[in-house]
């Protein structure tokens, strides 16, 4: 059997060889395209489909199956203000205000306005491609409210299976799109001038290949596997962020990792934990502690629908007090919601699997790593600090999320930014701004790698919620002591190298930010310091491969 992409490429329409010019190589293989999209979630698939509409030769690479990834696990919905389908007084401007408030001073208002104003058109495009959202009264779409939102503006599908429906509709549109499944991106191919000219990958058997293209779009999702418990799938290992840093691109806001307040608690759980969507609280459920007392009473004007960072922090404080002798979880009382099983079938199934009936008893929940608010520094058009490299979705830091993401803004961002990135690539190609991929080569690297279990334990203990200087110093020391160095020759080595690099960068950023803001909570600096810290931090790699921090002063643009 010939090494390379033929074994794992989907060829639903035009043969892959005709689209991307695959050529066998001795001991390796190559392919060519105009654009390589890395990742098959909402941002990656949207970008690939839009680029194909614009006439580009596109190749999609995903390290699992095309339908896998984090998008399909998104339960809540898409936050969007649609003409004729909104609360009285609601508007895109109010959606902007809610997003800026949740972002705790570090959103970029221009980016927020650009993305949210493009939201209705993006949702219309998705619906025209077959996405089916739940109907409400009078032939309109059903809408709910989630934490941080001042109105009912979150549309959903399948009750609590919105991500699965978005993923289904996009995959259905991908027929004929060349896709390399179970291939992992290792490193960018760089020209002598440091421009991107493609990406090096490993096929399912670890055979190296080179995908040559003047443009590479990273849509690889988040980094939840830095922690022992997360809502993210096992493939969320920060690969795209690490690749971008090694390619010379700056990142920002890496210290802001949002912990979802309510994942289903099971003793000793590791890896991906079932999510209990925020929409359950939007329908009236209440958080209570082990003694039955309300968790959010007097904490925030929005109560149980406060922004996620506020709710996660309140739960963490309450667990530390161990009311009722329970120190590792609280409860979500949804017994007052009629028809729970019909409105939230995914949550219902997960609860039943651990013997809990939400109609009769409260649901045990706890915070878990959920969403990276920071990432590769990118514009709302996906352009990064390295020519030929683009980023969209959770891997990118566009300025939409600031220090804390507003609920259900992520699927919308993926749709909008994926479209804009594809259009930016097409414009840059037409203008002759991108490099000749024939001049690009894969750097020879020996990278630091920490043992994954030890990394996850130390990050969960010292760099999750409630950080302090001593704990972050311990985390950095443990990571340093656990390092080995070597090449990235297997999928596991690529993932572990990415987790190691991202962990070092996150710890450095968290240690330097001596305040609490958004989802960055310092127990030794509990107050928010707008005078000193109302700014983002850039991070890039030094010539020796070490994360180096610099300030990104926002000059009053943050709100």
Coordinates of C-alpha atoms in Angstrom, one line a residue:
X1 CA 0.0 0.0 0.0
X2 CA 1.4 3.4 -1.0
X3 CA 2.5 5.6 1.9
X4 CA 0.7 8.9 2.2
X5 CA -2.7 10.3 2.0
X6 CA -4.5 7.9 -0.2
X7 CA -5.5 5.6 2.7
X8 CA -7.2 8.3 4.7
X9 CA -8.4 10.9 2.2
X10 CA -12.1 11.3 1.6
X11 CA -12.8 11.4 -2.1
X12 CA -16.5 12.1 -2.2
X13 CA -16.4 13.9 -5.5
X14 CA -13.5 15.0 -7.7
X15 CA -10.5 12.7 -7.1
X16 CA -8.0 14.1 -4.5
X17 CA -5.1 13.6 -6.9
X18 CA -6.7 15.9 -9.4
X19 CA -7.5 18.6 -6.9
X20 CA -4.3 18.6 -4.9
X21 CA -1.6 17.1 -7.1
X22 CA -0.4 14.3 -4.7
X23 CA 3.0 12.9 -5.5
X24 CA 4.6 9.9 -3.9
X25 CA 8.1 10.4 -2.5
X26 CA 10.7 8.0 -1.2
X27 CA 9.9 7.5 2.4
X28 CA 7.5 10.5 2.4
X29 CA 4.9 12.2 0.3
X30 CA 3.8 15.6 -0.8
X31 CA 0.6 17.4 -1.8
X32 CA -0.1 20.9 -3.2
X33 CA -3.0 23.3 -2.8
X34 CA -3.8 27.0 -2.7
X35 CA -5.0 26.7 0.9
X36 CA -4.5 24.1 3.6
X37 CA -7.1 24.2 6.4
X38 CA -6.0 22.4 9.6
X39 CA -9.1 21.4 11.6
X40 CA -12.6 20.3 10.7
X41 CA -14.8 22.1 13.3
X42 CA -17.1 25.0 12.6
X43 CA -14.3 27.5 11.7
X44 CA -12.3 25.1 9.6
X45 CA -15.2 23.7 7.6
X46 CA -16.7 27.1 7.1
X47 CA -13.4 28.4 5.8
X48 CA -12.8 25.4 3.5
X49 CA -16.3 25.6 2.0
X50 CA -16.1 29.4 1.5
X51 CA -12.6 29.1 -0.1
X52 CA -13.9 26.4 -2.5
X53 CA -16.8 28.8 -3.5
X54 CA -14.1 31.4 -4.3
X55 CA -12.4 29.0 -6.6
X56 CA -9.4 28.0 -4.5
X57 CA -7.9 24.5 -4.4
X58 CA -8.5 23.6 -0.8
X59 CA -7.1 20.7 1.3
X60 CA -8.6 20.0 4.7
X61 CA -6.5 18.2 7.3
X62 CA -7.9 16.8 10.5
X63 CA -6.3 14.6 13.1
X64 CA -9.5 12.6 13.8
X65 CA -12.5 12.0 11.5
X66 CA -14.0 15.0 9.8
X67 CA -17.1 14.9 12.1
X68 CA -15.0 14.8 15.3
X69 CA -13.7 17.7 17.3
X70 CA -15.1 20.2 19.8
X71 CA -17.9 21.7 17.7
X72 CA -20.2 18.7 17.9
X73 CA -20.1 18.8 21.7
X74 CA -21.4 22.4 21.9
X75 CA -24.7 22.2 23.6
X76 CA -25.9 25.7 24.3
X77 CA -26.4 27.3 20.9
X78 CA -25.5 30.3 18.7
X79 CA -25.9 33.8 20.2
X80 CA -27.2 36.0 17.5
X81 CA -29.7 38.9 17.1
X82 CA -31.9 38.2 14.1
X83 CA -34.2 40.6 12.3
X84 CA -37.8 39.9 13.3
X85 CA -36.7 37.3 15.8
X86 CA -35.6 39.2 18.9
X87 CA -36.8 40.4 22.3
X88 CA -38.3 43.9 22.4
X89 CA -35.4 46.3 22.8
X90 CA -32.8 43.8 22.0
X91 CA -30.3 44.6 19.3
X92 CA -26.8 43.8 18.0
X93 CA -25.6 46.8 20.0
X94 CA -26.9 45.2 23.2
X95 CA -25.2 42.0 22.2
X96 CA -22.0 44.0 21.9
X97 CA -22.5 45.5 25.3
X98 CA -23.0 42.1 26.9
X99 CA -19.9 40.7 25.2
X100 CA -17.8 43.7 26.4
X101 CA -19.1 43.3 29.9
X102 CA -18.3 39.6 30.0
X103 CA -14.8 40.3 28.6
X104 CA -13.8 42.3 31.7
X105 CA -12.0 45.1 29.9
X106 CA -9.9 43.2 27.5
X107 CA -12.2 42.8 24.5
X108 CA -11.4 44.9 21.4
X109 CA -14.6 46.7 20.7
X110 CA -14.0 47.0 16.9
X111 CA -13.5 43.3 16.7
X112 CA -16.6 42.6 18.8
X113 CA -18.7 44.9 16.6
X114 CA -17.3 43.4 13.4
X115 CA -18.0 39.8 14.4
X116 CA -21.4 40.3 16.0
X117 CA -22.8 42.5 13.2
X118 CA -21.8 39.8 10.7
X119 CA -23.6 37.2 12.8
X120 CA -27.0 37.3 11.2
X121 CA -25.6 36.8 7.7
X122 CA -23.4 33.9 8.9
X123 CA -26.4 32.2 10.5
X124 CA -28.5 32.8 7.3
X125 CA -25.7 31.2 5.2
X126 CA -25.6 28.2 7.6
X127 CA -29.3 27.7 7.4
X128 CA -29.2 27.9 3.6
X129 CA -26.7 25.0 3.8
X130 CA -29.2 22.8 5.6
X131 CA -28.7 23.6 9.3
X132 CA -32.0 23.2 11.2
X133 CA -32.6 25.1 14.4
X134 CA -35.4 24.4 16.8
X135 CA -38.7 26.2 16.0
X136 CA -40.6 28.3 18.5
X137 CA -44.0 29.9 18.6
X138 CA -45.4 31.6 15.5
X139 CA -43.1 30.0 13.0
X140 CA -40.0 31.8 14.6
X141 CA -36.9 30.1 16.0
X142 CA -36.9 29.1 19.6
X143 CA -34.6 31.3 21.7
X144 CA -33.1 30.9 25.2
X145 CA -31.0 33.0 27.5
X146 CA -27.6 32.1 28.9
X147 CA -25.2 33.5 31.4
X148 CA -24.2 37.1 30.7
X149 CA -26.9 37.8 28.2
X150 CA -29.5 40.5 28.8
X151 CA -32.0 39.0 26.4
X152 CA -33.2 35.7 24.9
X153 CA -31.0 35.5 21.8
X154 CA -29.5 32.1 21.8
X155 CA -30.9 29.8 19.1
X156 CA -30.4 26.1 19.4
X157 CA -30.9 22.8 17.7
X158 CA -32.0 19.4 19.0
X159 CA -32.6 21.0 22.4
X160 CA -29.0 20.8 23.6
X161 CA -27.3 19.4 20.5
X162 CA -26.6 22.6 18.6
X163 CA -22.9 21.8 17.8
X164 CA -23.8 18.4 16.5
X165 CA -26.3 20.0 14.1
X166 CA -23.8 22.7 12.9
X167 CA -21.2 20.0 12.4
X168 CA -23.7 17.7 10.5
X169 CA -24.8 20.5 8.1
X170 CA -21.2 21.6 7.3
X171 CA -20.0 18.0 6.8
X172 CA -22.9 17.4 4.5
X173 CA -21.8 20.3 2.4
X174 CA -18.2 19.0 2.2
X175 CA -18.8 16.4 -0.5
X176 CA -16.0 16.7 -3.1
X177 CA -13.7 18.5 -0.7
X178 CA -10.4 16.8 -0.3
X179 CA -10.0 15.8 3.3
X180 CA -7.0 14.0 5.0
X181 CA -8.4 12.3 8.1
X182 CA -6.2 11.1 11.0
X183 CA -3.3 13.3 9.9
X184 CA -1.7 15.6 12.4
X185 CA 0.0 18.9 11.6
X186 CA 3.6 19.0 13.0
X187 CA 5.2 22.2 11.9
X188 CA 4.8 25.0 9.4
X189 CA 7.0 24.9 6.2
X190 CA 8.9 28.2 6.3
X191 CA 10.7 30.1 3.5
X192 CA 14.1 31.7 4.2
X193 CA 12.3 35.0 5.0
X194 CA 10.1 33.3 7.6
X195 CA 6.9 33.1 5.5
X196 CA 4.6 30.1 5.6
X197 CA 4.6 27.9 2.5
X198 CA 2.7 24.9 3.8
X199 CA 2.7 22.5 6.7
X200 CA 4.5 19.2 7.6
X201 CA 2.1 16.4 8.7
X202 CA 2.2 12.8 9.8
X203 CA -0.3 10.3 8.3
X204 CA -2.1 7.7 10.4
X205 CA 0.9 5.5 10.5
X206 CA 3.4 8.3 11.3
X207 CA 4.7 8.6 7.7
X208 CA 5.8 12.2 7.2
X209 CA 4.3 14.3 4.4
X210 CA 4.5 17.9 3.2
X211 CA 1.5 19.9 2.2
X212 CA 2.8 22.8 0.1
X213 CA 0.5 25.8 -0.1
X214 CA 1.0 29.6 0.0
X215 CA -1.7 29.8 2.8
X216 CA -2.3 27.7 5.9
X217 CA -5.3 28.3 8.1
X218 CA -5.2 27.0 11.6
X219 CA -8.6 26.0 13.0
X220 CA -7.5 23.5 15.5
X221 CA -9.6 24.4 18.5
X222 CA -8.5 24.7 22.1
X223 CA -6.3 23.2 24.8
X224 CA -8.6 21.6 27.3
X225 CA -6.3 18.6 27.6
X226 CA -3.9 20.7 29.6
X227 CA -6.1 19.8 32.5
X228 CA -7.3 16.5 34.1
X229 CA -11.0 17.3 33.7
X230 CA -12.3 19.2 30.7
X231 CA -15.4 19.5 28.4
X232 CA -13.1 19.2 25.4
X233 CA -12.5 16.0 23.5
X234 CA -9.1 14.2 23.7
X235 CA -7.8 15.8 20.6
X236 CA -7.9 19.3 22.1
X237 CA -4.1 19.5 22.8
X238 CA -3.2 22.9 21.6
X239 CA -1.4 21.7 18.5
X240 CA -2.3 24.7 16.3
X241 CA -1.2 27.2 18.9
X242 CA 2.1 25.5 19.4
X243 CA 2.7 25.3 15.6
X244 CA 2.0 29.0 15.3
X245 CA 4.3 30.0 18.1
X246 CA 7.1 27.8 16.6
X247 CA 6.5 29.5 13.2
X248 CA 7.1 32.9 14.8
X249 CA 3.5 34.1 15.3
X250 CA 2.7 36.0 18.5
X251 CA -0.1 34.9 20.8
X252 CA -2.1 36.8 23.4
X253 CA -4.3 36.3 26.5
X254 CA -3.2 32.7 27.1
X255 CA -3.8 33.0 30.9
X256 CA -7.5 33.3 30.3
X257 CA -8.9 29.8 30.2
X258 CA -12.6 29.7 30.8
X259 CA -13.8 26.9 33.1
X260 CA -17.4 26.0 32.4
X261 CA -19.3 26.2 35.7
X262 CA -21.3 23.0 35.2
X263 CA -19.9 19.8 33.9
X264 CA -21.4 16.6 35.2
X265 CA -19.5 15.5 38.3
X266 CA -18.4 11.9 38.6
X267 CA -15.8 11.0 41.3
X268 CA -12.3 10.7 39.9
X269 CA -13.3 11.7 36.4
X270 CA -10.5 12.4 33.9
X271 CA -10.6 13.6 30.3
X272 CA -13.7 14.8 28.7
X273 CA -16.6 15.2 31.1
X274 CA -20.2 15.6 29.9
X275 CA -21.3 19.3 29.8
X276 CA -24.5 20.5 31.5
X277 CA -25.4 23.4 29.2
X278 CA -25.8 26.9 30.6
X279 CA -29.2 26.9 29.0
X280 CA -30.4 24.7 31.8
X281 CA -29.9 27.7 34.1
X282 CA -31.4 29.9 31.4
X283 CA -34.6 27.8 31.8
X284 CA -34.7 28.3 35.6
X285 CA -32.3 25.8 37.2
X286 CA -30.5 27.0 40.4
X287 CA -27.1 26.1 41.8
X288 CA -27.1 24.9 45.4
X289 CA -24.3 23.7 47.6
X290 CA -24.0 20.5 49.6
X291 CA -26.2 22.0 52.4
X292 CA -28.9 23.1 50.0
X293 CA -28.0 26.8 50.1
X294 CA -28.1 28.9 46.8
X295 CA -24.6 29.4 45.5
X296 CA -25.2 32.6 43.6
X297 CA -27.4 34.5 46.1
X298 CA -25.9 38.0 46.5
X299 CA -22.9 37.3 44.3
X300 CA -24.0 39.0 41.1
X301 CA -27.1 41.0 39.8
X302 CA -27.7 38.3 37.2
X303 CA -27.7 35.5 39.9
X304 CA -27.3 32.1 38.3
X305 CA -27.0 33.7 34.9
X306 CA -23.9 35.7 35.7
X307 CA -21.0 35.4 33.3
X308 CA -19.2 32.1 33.5
X309 CA -16.1 33.4 35.2
X310 CA -18.2 34.8 38.1
X311 CA -20.2 31.5 38.5
X312 CA -17.1 29.3 38.3
X313 CA -15.4 31.4 40.9
X314 CA -18.4 31.3 43.2
X315 CA -18.6 27.6 42.9
X316 CA -14.9 27.2 43.6
X317 CA -15.2 29.4 46.8
X318 CA -18.3 27.4 48.0
X319 CA -16.5 24.1 47.4
X320 CA -13.6 25.3 49.4
X321 CA -15.9 25.8 52.4
X322 CA -17.2 22.2 52.0
X323 CA -20.8 22.9 53.1
X324 CA -22.6 19.6 54.0
X325 CA -19.2 17.9 53.9
X326 CA -19.0 18.2 50.1
X327 CA -15.8 19.8 48.8
X328 CA -15.5 18.7 45.1
X329 CA -18.9 19.6 43.6
X330 CA -22.2 21.4 44.0
X331 CA -25.6 20.7 42.6
X332 CA -27.8 22.1 39.8
X333 CA -31.5 21.9 40.8
X334 CA -33.5 21.6 37.6
X335 CA -36.4 19.8 39.1
X336 CA -38.7 22.8 38.4
X337 CA -38.1 22.5 34.6
X338 CA -41.1 20.7 33.0
X339 CA -40.2 18.5 30.0
X340 CA -36.5 18.4 30.9
X341 CA -35.9 15.2 28.9
X342 CA -37.4 16.8 25.7
X343 CA -35.6 20.2 26.1
X344 CA -32.2 18.7 27.1
X345 CA -32.0 15.2 25.8
X346 CA -28.2 15.1 25.8
X347 CA -27.9 16.2 29.4
X348 CA -30.7 13.8 30.3
X349 CA -28.8 10.9 28.8
X350 CA -25.6 11.8 30.5
X351 CA -27.4 12.1 33.9
X352 CA -29.2 8.8 33.5
X353 CA -25.8 7.1 32.7
X354 CA -24.6 7.9 36.3
X355 CA -28.0 7.2 37.9
X356 CA -29.4 10.7 38.3
X357 CA -32.9 11.7 37.2
X358 CA -32.9 15.5 36.7
X359 CA -36.7 15.6 37.1
X360 CA -36.5 14.2 40.7
X361 CA -33.1 15.2 42.1
X362 CA -30.4 17.9 41.6
X363 CA -27.6 17.2 39.2
X364 CA -24.0 17.1 40.6
X365 CA -21.8 19.5 38.8
X366 CA -18.3 21.1 39.0
X367 CA -16.3 23.5 37.0
X368 CA -13.9 22.1 34.3
X369 CA -11.6 23.5 31.6
X370 CA -13.8 24.6 28.7
X371 CA -12.6 27.4 26.4
X372 CA -9.3 29.2 25.6
X373 CA -10.2 32.9 25.4
X374 CA -6.7 33.7 24.1
X375 CA -4.7 32.2 21.3
X376 CA -2.8 33.0 18.1
X377 CA -3.0 36.8 17.7
X378 CA -5.2 37.3 14.6
X379 CA -7.5 39.9 13.0
X380 CA -11.1 39.2 12.5
X381 CA -10.0 38.3 9.0
X382 CA -7.7 35.5 10.3
X383 CA -4.4 37.2 9.3
X384 CA -1.7 36.6 11.9
X385 CA 1.8 38.1 12.4
X386 CA 3.3 35.6 9.9
X387 CA 2.7 36.0 6.2
X388 CA 0.8 33.0 4.8
X389 CA -0.5 31.9 8.3
X390 CA -4.1 32.5 9.2
X391 CA -6.1 31.4 12.3
X392 CA -9.8 31.2 13.1
X393 CA -12.0 29.8 15.8
X394 CA -10.9 28.9 19.3
X395 CA -7.2 28.7 18.4
X396 CA -7.3 32.4 17.5
X397 CA -7.3 35.5 19.7
X398 CA -9.4 38.0 17.7
X399 CA -10.3 40.3 20.5
X400 CA -13.9 39.1 20.7
X401 CA -13.6 37.2 24.0
X402 CA -11.3 39.4 26.1
X403 CA -10.7 37.9 29.6
X404 CA -13.9 35.8 29.5
X405 CA -16.0 34.5 26.7
X406 CA -19.7 35.3 26.6
X407 CA -21.8 32.1 26.4
X408 CA -22.6 30.9 22.9
X409 CA -20.4 33.4 21.1
X410 CA -18.0 30.7 20.0
X411 CA -20.0 29.0 17.3
X412 CA -20.9 32.4 15.9
X413 CA -17.2 33.4 15.8
X414 CA -16.3 30.2 14.0
X415 CA -18.8 30.9 11.3
X416 CA -17.9 34.6 10.8
X417 CA -14.1 34.3 11.2
X418 CA -14.0 31.1 9.0
X419 CA -15.7 33.0 6.2
X420 CA -13.6 36.1 6.6
X421 CA -10.3 34.1 6.7
X422 CA -11.2 32.3 3.4
X423 CA -11.9 35.7 1.8
X424 CA -8.6 37.1 3.1
X425 CA -6.7 34.2 1.7
X426 CA -8.3 34.7 -1.7
X427 CA -7.6 38.4 -1.6
X428 CA -3.9 37.9 -0.6
X429 CA -3.4 35.3 -3.3
X430 CA -5.0 37.5 -6.0
X431 CA -2.7 40.4 -4.9
X432 CA 0.4 38.2 -5.1
X433 CA 1.2 38.8 -1.4
X434 CA 2.0 35.2 -0.4
X435 CA 5.2 33.2 -0.7
X436 CA 6.2 30.6 -3.3
X437 CA 5.7 27.3 -1.4
X438 CA 8.4 25.7 -3.4
X439 CA 10.9 27.8 -1.4
X440 CA 9.6 26.5 2.0
X441 CA 11.1 23.8 4.1
X442 CA 10.5 22.1 7.4
X443 CA 12.7 23.3 10.2
X444 CA 14.8 20.7 12.0
X445 CA 13.7 20.7 15.6
X446 CA 14.4 19.1 18.9
X447 CA 11.5 20.1 21.2
X448 CA 10.9 19.8 25.0
X449 CA 8.3 17.3 26.1
X450 CA 6.8 16.7 29.5
X451 CA 5.1 13.5 30.6
X452 CA 1.4 14.1 30.0
X453 CA -0.1 12.8 33.2
X454 CA 2.3 14.8 35.3
X455 CA 1.6 17.9 33.2
X456 CA -2.2 17.6 33.6
X457 CA -1.9 17.0 37.3
X458 CA 0.3 20.0 38.0
X459 CA -1.7 22.3 35.7
X460 CA -5.0 21.2 37.4
X461 CA -3.5 21.7 40.9
X462 CA -1.7 25.0 40.3
X463 CA -2.8 26.7 37.1
X464 CA -6.5 26.2 37.0
X465 CA -8.9 28.2 39.2
X466 CA -7.5 30.1 42.2
X467 CA -3.9 30.5 41.1
X468 CA -1.2 32.1 43.2
X469 CA 2.5 32.9 42.8
X470 CA 3.8 30.0 44.8
X471 CA 1.6 27.5 43.0
X472 CA 2.5 28.8 39.6
X473 CA 6.2 28.7 40.5
X474 CA 5.8 25.1 41.5
X475 CA 4.0 24.4 38.2
X476 CA 6.9 25.9 36.2
X477 CA 9.5 24.0 38.2
X478 CA 7.7 20.6 37.9
X479 CA 7.3 21.1 34.1
X480 CA 11.0 21.9 33.8
X481 CA 12.1 18.9 35.8
X482 CA 9.9 16.5 33.8
X483 CA 11.3 17.6 30.4
X484 CA 12.9 15.4 27.9
X485 CA 14.0 16.6 24.4
X486 CA 13.5 15.0 21.0
X487 CA 11.9 15.2 17.6
X488 CA 8.2 14.9 16.9
X489 CA 8.0 11.6 15.1
X490 CA 4.6 10.3 16.3
X491 CA 1.1 11.8 16.8
X492 CA 1.6 11.4 20.6
X493 CA 4.9 13.2 20.5
X494 CA 3.4 16.1 18.5
X495 CA 0.5 16.4 21.0
X496 CA 2.8 16.2 24.1
X497 CA 5.2 18.7 22.7
X498 CA 2.3 21.1 22.1
X499 CA 0.9 20.6 25.6
X500 CA 4.3 21.2 27.0
X501 CA 4.9 24.5 25.1
X502 CA 1.4 25.8 25.8
X503 CA 1.6 24.9 29.5
X504 CA 4.9 26.9 29.8
X505 CA 3.5 29.9 28.0
X506 CA 0.2 29.8 30.1
X507 CA 2.1 29.6 33.4
X508 CA 4.4 32.4 32.4
X509 CA 1.5 34.7 31.5
X510 CA -0.6 33.8 34.6
X511 CA 2.4 34.4 36.9
X512 CA 3.0 37.8 35.4
X513 CA -0.6 39.0 35.6
X514 CA -0.8 40.0 39.3
X515 CA -4.5 40.6 39.5
X516 CA -7.8 38.7 39.1
X517 CA -9.7 39.5 35.9
X518 CA -12.3 37.4 34.0
X519 CA -11.4 33.8 34.2
X520 CA -7.9 34.5 35.5
X521 CA -8.3 34.2 39.3
X522 CA -5.3 34.9 41.6
X523 CA -6.0 34.1 45.2
X524 CA -3.0 36.2 46.2
X525 CA -4.2 39.2 44.1
X526 CA -8.0 38.9 44.3
X527 CA -8.8 42.4 43.0
X528 CA -9.0 43.7 39.5
X529 CA -6.3 46.3 38.7
X530 CA -7.4 48.4 35.8
X531 CA -4.6 50.9 36.3
X532 CA -1.8 48.4 35.8
X533 CA -3.4 45.5 34.0
X534 CA -6.1 46.7 31.6
X535 CA -4.1 45.3 28.8
X536 CA -3.3 42.1 27.1
X537 CA 0.0 40.3 27.1
X538 CA 1.7 39.2 23.9
X539 CA 3.8 36.0 24.0
X540 CA 6.2 34.7 21.4
X541 CA 9.1 32.3 21.4
X542 CA 12.7 33.4 21.8
X543 CA 15.4 32.0 19.4
X544 CA 16.0 29.3 22.0
X545 CA 12.3 28.3 22.0
X546 CA 11.3 29.8 25.3
X547 CA 8.1 31.8 25.8
X548 CA 8.8 35.6 26.1
X549 CA 6.2 38.0 27.3
X550 CA 5.5 41.6 26.2
X551 CA 2.7 44.0 26.9
X552 CA 0.0 44.8 24.3
X553 CA -1.3 48.1 25.5
X554 CA -4.8 48.6 24.1
X555 CA -4.8 52.4 24.2
X556 CA -8.3 52.8 25.5
X557 CA -9.8 50.4 22.9
X558 CA -10.9 48.0 25.5
X559 CA -14.2 48.5 27.3

